[in-house]
Amino acid sequence: GAVVSQHPSWVICKSGTSVKIECRSLDFQATTMFWYRQFPKQSLMLMATSNEGSKATYEQGVEKDKFLINHASLTLSTLTVTSAHPEDSSFYICSARVYGNTYRWMGADTQYFGPGTRLTVL
Amino acid sequence: TQLLEQSPQFLSIQEGENLTVYCNSSSVFSSLQWYRQEPGEGPVLLVTVVTGGEVKKLKRLTFQFGDARKDSSLHITAAQPGDTGLYLCAGEGGNNRKLIWGLGTSLAVNP
């Protein structure tokens, strides 16, 4: 249980194009989804917090027009990297969280992570 | 601003050795989580500690939450090559309930 999937798992694109990454909670409805960026052998950097049906809250220094987040349902959030450039190349990870004890089989207030998406911009 | 200092950042040891990873903060956390991440994959939750002074064991891994809930440690006994990976601590605190992440400890266990 508590599976979070991401698609695609890796993507290579040309500079200037836009790339969409999907994050899905497969067996639960997530109150909140988070998007992170990670560089090799470094920790996770929170980019934005997304609640279903509302605008995402972006962390300081993250361009909201560059990284578009749509959270259309309780099981799906998407991150679109617009006009991607080589410096956007990174490992993007999403996580989904349910607050409280909505699901008895899940840990309370636990955040579950997707497998990540490797983006390479040429 | 809450910060979580994790040390050491890199650790390379021989199989069979013991090691300890530390996460320290001047802030109080309502809970603290430890994750392990392998290259090209997302972090996997190892344990969540909630109560000050709490100790949890997961086979050869022992996790401890400080009495004041400001620090935590992960101790691995008789490390094995399969323990190799990036270990991350993350504390939860504040009204927004966001996780505050440590910088990670990259562990390499050599056979």
Coordinates of C-alpha atoms in Angstrom, one line a residue:
Chain A
G1 CA 0.0 0.0 0.0
A2 CA 0.9 3.7 -0.1
V3 CA 2.4 3.7 -3.5
V4 CA 3.3 6.9 -5.3
S5 CA 4.2 6.8 -9.0
Q6 CA 5.9 9.3 -11.2
H7 CA 5.9 9.4 -15.0
P8 CA 8.1 9.5 -16.9
S9 CA 11.0 8.0 -14.9
W10 CA 13.4 9.8 -17.1
V11 CA 13.2 12.3 -19.9
I12 CA 15.7 14.0 -22.3
C13 CA 14.6 17.2 -24.1
K14 CA 16.0 20.0 -26.1
S15 CA 16.5 23.4 -24.6
G16 CA 13.5 25.6 -24.9
T17 CA 10.9 22.9 -24.8
S18 CA 8.5 22.2 -21.9
V19 CA 8.3 19.0 -20.0
K20 CA 5.4 17.6 -17.9
I21 CA 6.0 15.3 -15.0
E22 CA 3.1 13.4 -13.4
C23 CA 2.8 12.3 -9.8
R24 CA 0.0 9.9 -8.7
S25 CA -1.0 8.4 -5.5
L26 CA -2.2 4.9 -6.5
D27 CA -4.0 3.6 -3.5
F28 CA -4.9 6.6 -1.5
Q29 CA -6.1 10.1 -1.8
A30 CA -3.5 12.6 -0.7
T31 CA -4.3 15.7 1.2
T32 CA -1.1 17.4 0.0
M33 CA 1.6 16.7 -2.6
F34 CA 5.1 18.1 -2.5
W35 CA 7.6 18.6 -5.3
Y36 CA 11.3 18.4 -4.6
R37 CA 14.5 18.9 -6.6
Q38 CA 17.6 16.9 -5.8
F39 CA 21.2 17.2 -7.1
P40 CA 23.6 14.2 -7.0
K41 CA 24.4 13.0 -3.5
Q42 CA 22.6 16.0 -2.0
S43 CA 19.5 16.4 0.1
L44 CA 16.1 17.2 -1.2
M45 CA 15.1 20.8 -1.9
L46 CA 11.5 21.6 -1.5
M47 CA 10.2 23.5 -4.5
A48 CA 6.5 23.8 -3.8
T49 CA 3.6 22.5 -1.8
S50 CA 0.4 21.6 -3.6
N51 CA -3.1 21.1 -2.3
E52 CA -5.9 19.8 -4.5
G53 CA -8.0 22.5 -6.1
S54 CA -5.8 25.4 -4.9
K55 CA -2.8 27.2 -6.1
A56 CA 0.6 25.8 -5.2
T57 CA 2.7 27.5 -2.6
Y58 CA 6.2 28.0 -3.9
E59 CA 9.4 28.1 -1.8
Q60 CA 11.5 31.3 -1.9
G61 CA 13.7 31.4 -5.1
V62 CA 11.5 29.0 -7.1
E63 CA 10.0 30.6 -10.1
K64 CA 6.3 29.8 -10.3
D65 CA 6.1 30.7 -14.0
K66 CA 9.0 28.4 -14.7
F67 CA 7.7 25.4 -12.7
L68 CA 4.0 25.2 -13.2
I69 CA 2.1 22.9 -10.8
N70 CA -1.4 21.7 -11.3
H71 CA -3.2 19.6 -8.7
A72 CA -6.4 18.6 -10.4
S73 CA -7.4 15.8 -8.1
L74 CA -6.6 14.1 -4.8
T75 CA -4.5 11.5 -6.6
L76 CA -2.7 13.5 -9.3
S77 CA -0.4 16.5 -9.4
T78 CA 1.7 17.6 -12.4
L79 CA 4.9 19.7 -12.6
T80 CA 5.6 21.4 -15.9
V81 CA 9.1 22.7 -16.5
T82 CA 8.5 25.5 -19.1
S83 CA 11.1 26.5 -21.6
A84 CA 13.6 24.1 -20.0
H85 CA 17.3 24.9 -20.1
P86 CA 20.4 22.8 -19.2
E87 CA 20.5 24.2 -15.7
D88 CA 17.0 22.7 -15.1
S89 CA 18.5 19.3 -15.5
S90 CA 18.0 17.5 -12.2
F91 CA 16.2 14.7 -10.3
Y92 CA 12.6 15.7 -9.5
I93 CA 10.8 13.9 -6.8
C94 CA 7.2 14.2 -5.6
S95 CA 5.6 13.1 -2.4
A96 CA 2.1 12.6 -1.2
R97 CA 0.8 13.0 2.3
V98 CA -2.3 12.2 4.2
Y99 CA -2.7 14.1 7.5
G100 CA -4.2 12.3 10.5
N101 CA -5.4 8.7 10.5
T102 CA -7.6 8.8 7.4
Y103 CA -6.3 5.4 6.4
R104 CA -5.7 3.0 9.3
W105 CA -3.2 1.0 7.3
M106 CA -1.0 4.0 6.8
G107 CA 1.3 5.7 9.2
A108 CA -0.3 8.8 10.6
D109 CA 0.9 12.0 8.9
T110 CA 3.4 10.1 6.8
Q111 CA 4.8 11.4 3.6
Y112 CA 5.3 8.9 0.8
F113 CA 7.7 9.5 -2.0
G114 CA 7.6 8.7 -5.7
P115 CA 10.6 7.1 -7.5
G116 CA 11.7 10.3 -9.0
T117 CA 12.1 11.7 -12.6
R118 CA 15.5 12.3 -14.1
L119 CA 15.3 15.3 -16.4
T120 CA 18.2 16.0 -18.8
V121 CA 18.0 19.2 -20.9
L122 CA 20.4 19.3 -23.9
Chain B
T1 CA 14.2 29.6 10.3
Q2 CA 14.5 26.0 11.3
L3 CA 17.7 24.2 10.3
L4 CA 18.8 20.6 10.7
E5 CA 22.5 19.9 10.6
Q6 CA 23.4 16.4 9.6
S7 CA 26.9 14.9 10.0
P8 CA 29.0 13.4 8.6
Q9 CA 28.2 14.3 5.0
F10 CA 30.3 11.5 3.6
L11 CA 31.4 8.3 5.2
S12 CA 33.3 5.4 3.7
I13 CA 33.8 2.3 6.0
Q14 CA 34.7 -1.3 5.8
E15 CA 32.2 -4.1 6.1
G16 CA 31.6 -5.0 9.8
E17 CA 32.3 -1.6 11.2
N18 CA 29.9 0.4 13.2
L19 CA 28.8 4.0 12.5
T20 CA 26.6 6.8 13.8
V21 CA 25.0 9.6 11.9
Y22 CA 23.8 12.7 13.7
C23 CA 21.1 15.3 13.1
N24 CA 21.1 18.3 15.3
S25 CA 19.0 21.5 15.5
S26 CA 18.4 24.3 17.9
S27 CA 14.7 23.9 17.1
V28 CA 12.2 21.5 18.6
F29 CA 10.5 19.1 16.2
S30 CA 7.2 17.4 16.7
S31 CA 8.6 14.4 14.9
L32 CA 11.7 13.3 13.1
Q33 CA 12.0 10.9 10.2
W34 CA 14.9 9.0 8.8
Y35 CA 15.0 8.0 5.1
R36 CA 17.3 5.9 3.0
Q37 CA 17.7 6.6 -0.7
E38 CA 19.4 4.7 -3.4
P39 CA 20.7 6.3 -6.7
G40 CA 17.9 7.0 -9.1
E41 CA 15.2 6.2 -6.6
G42 CA 13.0 8.2 -4.2
P43 CA 13.6 8.2 -0.5
V44 CA 12.2 5.3 1.5
L45 CA 11.0 6.0 5.1
L46 CA 13.0 3.9 7.7
V47 CA 11.5 5.2 10.9
T48 CA 9.6 8.1 12.5
V49 CA 10.4 9.1 16.1
V50 CA 7.9 11.2 18.0
T51 CA 8.6 11.1 21.7
G52 CA 11.6 12.7 23.4
G53 CA 14.1 10.0 24.4
E54 CA 12.5 7.4 22.1
V55 CA 14.7 4.6 20.8
K56 CA 13.6 2.5 17.9
K57 CA 15.4 -0.5 16.4
L58 CA 15.2 -1.8 12.9
K59 CA 17.4 -4.9 12.7
R60 CA 21.0 -3.5 12.8
L61 CA 19.8 0.1 12.8
T62 CA 19.1 2.0 16.0
F63 CA 17.4 5.4 16.0
Q64 CA 17.2 7.7 18.9
F65 CA 15.3 11.0 19.4
G66 CA 16.9 13.4 21.9
D67 CA 15.1 14.1 25.1
A68 CA 14.4 17.7 24.0
R69 CA 13.4 16.6 20.5
K70 CA 16.0 18.8 18.9
D71 CA 18.4 16.0 17.8
S72 CA 18.5 12.5 16.6
S73 CA 21.0 9.8 15.8
L74 CA 21.1 6.7 13.6
H75 CA 23.5 4.0 14.6
I76 CA 24.3 1.1 12.3
T77 CA 26.0 -2.0 13.8
A78 CA 28.2 -4.3 11.7
A79 CA 27.6 -2.4 8.5
Q80 CA 27.1 -4.4 5.3
P81 CA 27.6 -3.4 1.6
G82 CA 23.8 -3.4 1.3
D83 CA 23.7 -0.5 3.7
T84 CA 25.3 1.7 1.1
G85 CA 23.2 4.7 0.2
L86 CA 22.1 8.2 1.1
Y87 CA 20.6 8.6 4.6
L88 CA 18.4 11.6 5.2
C89 CA 16.9 13.0 8.3
A90 CA 13.9 15.3 8.2
G91 CA 12.2 17.0 11.0
E92 CA 8.6 18.3 11.2
G93 CA 7.8 21.4 13.1
G94 CA 6.1 24.7 12.8
N95 CA 2.6 25.5 11.8
N96 CA 3.0 24.7 8.1
R97 CA 4.1 21.1 8.9
K98 CA 6.7 21.1 6.2
L99 CA 9.6 18.8 6.6
I100 CA 13.0 20.4 7.3
W101 CA 15.7 18.3 5.7
G102 CA 19.2 17.5 6.7
L103 CA 21.9 17.6 4.0
G104 CA 22.2 13.9 3.9
T105 CA 24.9 11.4 4.7
S106 CA 26.4 9.5 1.8
L107 CA 27.4 6.1 3.2
A108 CA 29.7 3.7 1.3
V109 CA 30.3 0.3 2.9
N110 CA 33.2 -1.5 1.2
P111 CA 33.4 -5.3 1.2

